[in-house]
mmCIF file with all atom_site columns, C-alpha atoms and ligand atoms in Angstrom:
data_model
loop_
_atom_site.group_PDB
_atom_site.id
_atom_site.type_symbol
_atom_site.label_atom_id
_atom_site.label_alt_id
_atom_site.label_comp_id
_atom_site.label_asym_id
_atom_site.label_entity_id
_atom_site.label_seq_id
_atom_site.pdbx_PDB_ins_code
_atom_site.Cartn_x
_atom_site.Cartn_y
_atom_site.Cartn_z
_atom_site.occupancy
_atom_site.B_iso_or_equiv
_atom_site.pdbx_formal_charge
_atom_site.auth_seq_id
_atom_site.auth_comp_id
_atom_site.auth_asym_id
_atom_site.auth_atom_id
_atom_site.pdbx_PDB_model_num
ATOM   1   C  CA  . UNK A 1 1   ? 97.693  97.760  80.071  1.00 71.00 ? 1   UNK A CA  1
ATOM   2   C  CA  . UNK A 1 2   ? 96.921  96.873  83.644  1.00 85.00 ? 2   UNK A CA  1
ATOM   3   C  CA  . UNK A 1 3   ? 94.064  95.482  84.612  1.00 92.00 ? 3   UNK A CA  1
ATOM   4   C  CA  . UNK A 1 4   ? 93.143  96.197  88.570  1.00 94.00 ? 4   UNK A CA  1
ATOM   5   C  CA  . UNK A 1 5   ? 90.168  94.260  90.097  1.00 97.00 ? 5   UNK A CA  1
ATOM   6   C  CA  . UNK A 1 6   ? 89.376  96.020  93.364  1.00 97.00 ? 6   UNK A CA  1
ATOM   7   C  CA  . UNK A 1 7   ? 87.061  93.904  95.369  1.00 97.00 ? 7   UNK A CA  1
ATOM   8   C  CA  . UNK A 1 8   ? 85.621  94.425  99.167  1.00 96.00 ? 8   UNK A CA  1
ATOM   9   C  CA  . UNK A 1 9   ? 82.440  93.310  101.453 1.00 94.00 ? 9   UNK A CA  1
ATOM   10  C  CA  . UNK A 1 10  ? 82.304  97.578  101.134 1.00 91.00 ? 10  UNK A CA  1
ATOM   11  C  CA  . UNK A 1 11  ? 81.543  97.964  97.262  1.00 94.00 ? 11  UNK A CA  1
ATOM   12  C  CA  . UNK A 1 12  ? 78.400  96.154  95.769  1.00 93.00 ? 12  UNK A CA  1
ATOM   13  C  CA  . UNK A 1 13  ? 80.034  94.109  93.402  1.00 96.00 ? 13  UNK A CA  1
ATOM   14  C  CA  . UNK A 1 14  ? 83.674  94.135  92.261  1.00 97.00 ? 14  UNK A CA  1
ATOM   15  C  CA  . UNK A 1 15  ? 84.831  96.671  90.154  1.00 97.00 ? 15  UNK A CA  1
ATOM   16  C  CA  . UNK A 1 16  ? 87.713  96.246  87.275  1.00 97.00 ? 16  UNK A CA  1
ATOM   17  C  CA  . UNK A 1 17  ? 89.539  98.966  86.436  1.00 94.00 ? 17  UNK A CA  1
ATOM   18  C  CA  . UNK A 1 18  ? 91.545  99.301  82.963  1.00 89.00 ? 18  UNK A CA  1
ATOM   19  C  CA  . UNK A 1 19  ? 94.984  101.336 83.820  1.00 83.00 ? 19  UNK A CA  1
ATOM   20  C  CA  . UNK A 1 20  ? 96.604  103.095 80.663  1.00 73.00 ? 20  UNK A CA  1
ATOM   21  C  CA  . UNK A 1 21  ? 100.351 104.426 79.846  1.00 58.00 ? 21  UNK A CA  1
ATOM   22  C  CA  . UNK A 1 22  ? 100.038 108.002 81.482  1.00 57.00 ? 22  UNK A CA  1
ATOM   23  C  CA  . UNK A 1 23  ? 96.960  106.739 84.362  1.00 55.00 ? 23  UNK A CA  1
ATOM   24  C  CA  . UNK A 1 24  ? 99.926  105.377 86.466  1.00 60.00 ? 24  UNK A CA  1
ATOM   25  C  CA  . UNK A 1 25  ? 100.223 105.966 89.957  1.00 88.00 ? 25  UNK A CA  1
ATOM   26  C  CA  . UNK A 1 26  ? 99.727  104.187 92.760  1.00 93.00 ? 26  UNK A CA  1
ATOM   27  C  CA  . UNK A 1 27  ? 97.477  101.874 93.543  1.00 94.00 ? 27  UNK A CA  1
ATOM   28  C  CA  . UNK A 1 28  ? 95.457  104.520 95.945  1.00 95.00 ? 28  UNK A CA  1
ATOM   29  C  CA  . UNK A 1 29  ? 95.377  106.783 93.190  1.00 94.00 ? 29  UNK A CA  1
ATOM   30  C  CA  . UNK A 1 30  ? 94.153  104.648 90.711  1.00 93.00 ? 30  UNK A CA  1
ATOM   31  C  CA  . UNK A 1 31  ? 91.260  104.430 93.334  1.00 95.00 ? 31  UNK A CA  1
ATOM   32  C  CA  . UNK A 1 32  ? 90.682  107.549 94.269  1.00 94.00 ? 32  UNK A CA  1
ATOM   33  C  CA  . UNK A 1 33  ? 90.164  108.058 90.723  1.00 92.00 ? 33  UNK A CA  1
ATOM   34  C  CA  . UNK A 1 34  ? 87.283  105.696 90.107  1.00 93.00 ? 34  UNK A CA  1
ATOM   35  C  CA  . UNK A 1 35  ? 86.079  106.264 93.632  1.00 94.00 ? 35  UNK A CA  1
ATOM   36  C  CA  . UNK A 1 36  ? 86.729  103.094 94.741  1.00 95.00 ? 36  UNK A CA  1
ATOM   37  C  CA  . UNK A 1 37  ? 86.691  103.332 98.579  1.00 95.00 ? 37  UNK A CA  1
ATOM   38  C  CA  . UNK A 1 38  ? 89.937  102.777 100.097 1.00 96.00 ? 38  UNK A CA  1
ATOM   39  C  CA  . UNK A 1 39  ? 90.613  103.809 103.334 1.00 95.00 ? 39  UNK A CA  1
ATOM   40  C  CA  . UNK A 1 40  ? 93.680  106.329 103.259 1.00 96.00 ? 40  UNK A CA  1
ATOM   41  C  CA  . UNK A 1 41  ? 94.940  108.276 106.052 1.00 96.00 ? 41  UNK A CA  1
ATOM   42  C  CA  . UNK A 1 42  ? 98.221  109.449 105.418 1.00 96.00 ? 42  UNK A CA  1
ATOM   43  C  CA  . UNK A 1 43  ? 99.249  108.700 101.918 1.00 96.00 ? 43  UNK A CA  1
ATOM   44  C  CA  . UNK A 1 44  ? 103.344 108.039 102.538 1.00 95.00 ? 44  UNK A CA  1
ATOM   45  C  CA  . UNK A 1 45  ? 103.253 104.936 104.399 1.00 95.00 ? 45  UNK A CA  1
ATOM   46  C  CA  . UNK A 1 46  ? 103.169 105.514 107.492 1.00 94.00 ? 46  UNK A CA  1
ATOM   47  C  CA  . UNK A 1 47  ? 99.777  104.524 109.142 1.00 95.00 ? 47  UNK A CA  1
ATOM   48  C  CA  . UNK A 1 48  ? 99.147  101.189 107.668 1.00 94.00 ? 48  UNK A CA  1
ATOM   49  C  CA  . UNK A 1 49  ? 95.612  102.376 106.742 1.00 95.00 ? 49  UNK A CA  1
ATOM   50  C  CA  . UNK A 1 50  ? 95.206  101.929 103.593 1.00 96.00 ? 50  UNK A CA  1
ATOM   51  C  CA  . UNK A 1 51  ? 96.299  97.782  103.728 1.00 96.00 ? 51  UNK A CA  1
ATOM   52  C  CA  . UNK A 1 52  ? 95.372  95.779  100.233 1.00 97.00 ? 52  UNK A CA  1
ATOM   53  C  CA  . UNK A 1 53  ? 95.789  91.715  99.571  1.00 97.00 ? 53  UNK A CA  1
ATOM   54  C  CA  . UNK A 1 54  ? 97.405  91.555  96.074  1.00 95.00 ? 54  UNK A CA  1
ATOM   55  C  CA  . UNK A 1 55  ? 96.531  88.777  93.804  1.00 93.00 ? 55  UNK A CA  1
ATOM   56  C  CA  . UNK A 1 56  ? 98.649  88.609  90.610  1.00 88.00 ? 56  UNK A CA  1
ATOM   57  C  CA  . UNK A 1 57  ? 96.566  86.645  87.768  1.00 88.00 ? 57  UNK A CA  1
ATOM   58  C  CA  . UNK A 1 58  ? 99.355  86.412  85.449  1.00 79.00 ? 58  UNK A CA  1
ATOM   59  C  CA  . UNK A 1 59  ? 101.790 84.039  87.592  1.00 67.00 ? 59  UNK A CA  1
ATOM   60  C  CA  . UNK A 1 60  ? 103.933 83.941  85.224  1.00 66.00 ? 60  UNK A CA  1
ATOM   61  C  CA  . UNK A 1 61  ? 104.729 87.184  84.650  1.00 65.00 ? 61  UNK A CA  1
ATOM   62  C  CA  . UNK A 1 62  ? 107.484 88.361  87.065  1.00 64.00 ? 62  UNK A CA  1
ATOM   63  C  CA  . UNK A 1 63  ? 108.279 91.683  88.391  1.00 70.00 ? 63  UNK A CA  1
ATOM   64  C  CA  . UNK A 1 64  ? 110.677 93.586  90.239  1.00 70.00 ? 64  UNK A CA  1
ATOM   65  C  CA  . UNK A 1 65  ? 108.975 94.159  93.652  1.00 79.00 ? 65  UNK A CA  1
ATOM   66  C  CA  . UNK A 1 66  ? 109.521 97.430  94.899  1.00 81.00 ? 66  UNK A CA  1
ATOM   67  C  CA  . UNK A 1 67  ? 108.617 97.485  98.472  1.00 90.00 ? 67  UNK A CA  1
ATOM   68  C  CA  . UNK A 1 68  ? 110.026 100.931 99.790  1.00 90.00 ? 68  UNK A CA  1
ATOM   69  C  CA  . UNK A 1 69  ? 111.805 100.654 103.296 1.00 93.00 ? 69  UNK A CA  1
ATOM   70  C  CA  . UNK A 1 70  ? 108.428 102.816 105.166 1.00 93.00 ? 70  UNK A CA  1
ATOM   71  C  CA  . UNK A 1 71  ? 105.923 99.710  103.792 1.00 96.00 ? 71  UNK A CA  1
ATOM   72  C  CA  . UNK A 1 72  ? 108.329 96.855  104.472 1.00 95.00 ? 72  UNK A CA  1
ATOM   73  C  CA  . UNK A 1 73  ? 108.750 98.720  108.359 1.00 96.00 ? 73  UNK A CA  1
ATOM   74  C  CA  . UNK A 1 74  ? 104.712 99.565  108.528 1.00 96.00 ? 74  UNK A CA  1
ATOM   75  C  CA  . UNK A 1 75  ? 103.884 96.052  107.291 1.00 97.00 ? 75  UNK A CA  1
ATOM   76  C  CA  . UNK A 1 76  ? 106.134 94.397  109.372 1.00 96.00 ? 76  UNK A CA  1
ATOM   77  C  CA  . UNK A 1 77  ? 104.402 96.269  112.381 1.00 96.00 ? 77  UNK A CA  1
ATOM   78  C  CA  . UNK A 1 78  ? 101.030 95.454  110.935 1.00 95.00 ? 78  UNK A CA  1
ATOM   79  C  CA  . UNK A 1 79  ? 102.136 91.990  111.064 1.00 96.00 ? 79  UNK A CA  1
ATOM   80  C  CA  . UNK A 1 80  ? 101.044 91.184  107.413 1.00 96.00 ? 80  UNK A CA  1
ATOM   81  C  CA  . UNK A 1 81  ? 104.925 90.446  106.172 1.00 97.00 ? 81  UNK A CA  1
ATOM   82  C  CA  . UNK A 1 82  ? 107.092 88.149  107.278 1.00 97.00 ? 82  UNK A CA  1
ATOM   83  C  CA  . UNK A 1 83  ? 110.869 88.613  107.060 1.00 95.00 ? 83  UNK A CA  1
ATOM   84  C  CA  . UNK A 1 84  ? 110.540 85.257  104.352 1.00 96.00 ? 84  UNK A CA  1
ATOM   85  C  CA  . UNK A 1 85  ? 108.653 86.779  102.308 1.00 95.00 ? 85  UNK A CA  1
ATOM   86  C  CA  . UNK A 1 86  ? 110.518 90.350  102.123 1.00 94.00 ? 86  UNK A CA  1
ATOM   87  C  CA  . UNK A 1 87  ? 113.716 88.325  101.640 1.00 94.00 ? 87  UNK A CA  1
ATOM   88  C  CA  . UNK A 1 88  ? 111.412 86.382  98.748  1.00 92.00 ? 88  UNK A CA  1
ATOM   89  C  CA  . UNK A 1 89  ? 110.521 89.982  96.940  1.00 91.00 ? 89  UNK A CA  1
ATOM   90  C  CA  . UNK A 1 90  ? 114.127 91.488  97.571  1.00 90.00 ? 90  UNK A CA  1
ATOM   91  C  CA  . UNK A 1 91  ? 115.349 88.257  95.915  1.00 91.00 ? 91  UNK A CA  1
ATOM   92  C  CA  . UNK A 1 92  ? 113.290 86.375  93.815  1.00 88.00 ? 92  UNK A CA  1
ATOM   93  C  CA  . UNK A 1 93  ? 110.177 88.592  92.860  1.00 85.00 ? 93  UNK A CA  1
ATOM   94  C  CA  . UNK A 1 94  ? 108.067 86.635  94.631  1.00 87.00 ? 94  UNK A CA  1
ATOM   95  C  CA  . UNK A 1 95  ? 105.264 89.021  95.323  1.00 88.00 ? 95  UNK A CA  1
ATOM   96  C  CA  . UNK A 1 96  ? 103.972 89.265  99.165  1.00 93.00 ? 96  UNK A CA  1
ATOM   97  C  CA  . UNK A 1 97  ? 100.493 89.078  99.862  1.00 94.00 ? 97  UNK A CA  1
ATOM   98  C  CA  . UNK A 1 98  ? 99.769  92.174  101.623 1.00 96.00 ? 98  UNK A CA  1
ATOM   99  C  CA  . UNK A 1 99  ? 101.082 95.899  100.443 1.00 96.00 ? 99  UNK A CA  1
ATOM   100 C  CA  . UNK A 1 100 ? 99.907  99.627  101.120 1.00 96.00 ? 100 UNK A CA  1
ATOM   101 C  CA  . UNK A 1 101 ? 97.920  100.891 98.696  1.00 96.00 ? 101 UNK A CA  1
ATOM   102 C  CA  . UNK A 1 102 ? 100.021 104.745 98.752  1.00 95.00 ? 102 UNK A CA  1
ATOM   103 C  CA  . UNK A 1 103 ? 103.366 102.528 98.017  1.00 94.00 ? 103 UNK A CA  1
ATOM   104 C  CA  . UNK A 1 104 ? 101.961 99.840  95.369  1.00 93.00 ? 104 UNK A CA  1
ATOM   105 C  CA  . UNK A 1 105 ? 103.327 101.979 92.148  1.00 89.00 ? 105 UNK A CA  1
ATOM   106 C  CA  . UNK A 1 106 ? 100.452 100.115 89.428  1.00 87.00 ? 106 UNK A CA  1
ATOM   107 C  CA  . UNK A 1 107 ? 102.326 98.343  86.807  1.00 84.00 ? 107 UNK A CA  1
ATOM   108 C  CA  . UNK A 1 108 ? 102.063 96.322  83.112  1.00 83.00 ? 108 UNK A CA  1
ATOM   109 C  CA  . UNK A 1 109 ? 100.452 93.229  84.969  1.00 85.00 ? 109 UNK A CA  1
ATOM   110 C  CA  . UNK A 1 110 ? 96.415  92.071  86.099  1.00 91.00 ? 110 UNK A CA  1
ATOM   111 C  CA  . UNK A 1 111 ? 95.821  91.576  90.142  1.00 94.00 ? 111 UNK A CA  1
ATOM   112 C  CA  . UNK A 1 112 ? 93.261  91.808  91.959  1.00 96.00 ? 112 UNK A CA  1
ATOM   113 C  CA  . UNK A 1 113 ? 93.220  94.484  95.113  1.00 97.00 ? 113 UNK A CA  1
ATOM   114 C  CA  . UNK A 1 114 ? 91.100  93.245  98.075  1.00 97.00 ? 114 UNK A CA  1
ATOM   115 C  CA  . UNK A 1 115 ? 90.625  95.907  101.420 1.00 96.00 ? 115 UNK A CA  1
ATOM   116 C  CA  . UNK A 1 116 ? 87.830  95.640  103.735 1.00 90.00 ? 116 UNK A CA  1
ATOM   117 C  CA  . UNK A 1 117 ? 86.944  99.352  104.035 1.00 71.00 ? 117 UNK A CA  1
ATOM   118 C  CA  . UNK A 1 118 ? 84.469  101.077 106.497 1.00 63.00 ? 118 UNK A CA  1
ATOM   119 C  CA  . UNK A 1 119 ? 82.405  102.555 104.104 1.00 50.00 ? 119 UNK A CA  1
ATOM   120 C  CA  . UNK A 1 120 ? 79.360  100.858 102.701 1.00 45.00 ? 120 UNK A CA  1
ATOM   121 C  CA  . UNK A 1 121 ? 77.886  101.941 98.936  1.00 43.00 ? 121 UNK A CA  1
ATOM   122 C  CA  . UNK A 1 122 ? 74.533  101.415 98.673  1.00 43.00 ? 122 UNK A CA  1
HETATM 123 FE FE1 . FES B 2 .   ? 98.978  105.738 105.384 1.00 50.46 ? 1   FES B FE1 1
HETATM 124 FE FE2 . FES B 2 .   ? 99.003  104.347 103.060 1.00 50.46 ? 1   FES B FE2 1
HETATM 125 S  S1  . FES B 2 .   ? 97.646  105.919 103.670 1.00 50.46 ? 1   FES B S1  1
HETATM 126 S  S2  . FES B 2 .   ? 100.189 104.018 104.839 1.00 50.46 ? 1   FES B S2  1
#
């Protein structure tokens, strides 16, 4: 069970969302689905839009980071990765702190997703 905490100035208050065996996807998806707003252009990492902060709450708990080569390239143009910390997740699982939402696949773990969004929920 994964427990995604999606929080932004654009939703009222933050929202935690419970992901289950069978709801995984990425990150985006998992948002789309509870229409949580994040912005999204072109959904294969390649416009930087949809940009999240990750915050793992179970520090412990390591993972394999996946970063595919289109989110390393479009963060590194973003300039929210450094070649440190790819080097970091390539070699020690050390999670960076910015990812695209289309190339995060969700996994067994809690973190909280933070985007700034240009919509505004009442
Ligand atoms: Fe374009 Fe994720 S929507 S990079």
């Amino acid at each position: 069970m994964a427990n995604i905490t999606f929080s932004s100035p654009s939703l009222a208050k933050d929202v935690t969302v419970y992901a289950v065996a069978g709801d995984r996807g990425t990150i985006l998806a998992v948002a789309k689905e509870h229409k949580i707003p994040i912005p999204f252009d072109c959904q294969d990492g390649e416009c930087g839009s949809c940009l999240i902060e990750v915050k793992q709450l179970d520090a412990q708990r390591t993972h394999a980071i996946s970063l595919t080569e289109k989110e390393k390239e479009q963060l590194r143009q973003l300039g929210k990765i450094t070649a440190e910390e790819i080097k970091n997740a390539e070699t020690s699982d050390v999670a960076p702190r910015f990812r695209l939402a289309c190339q995060y696949i969700v996994r067994d773990e809690d973190i909280i997703v933070s985007f700034v969004g240009d919509e505004t929920i009442p």
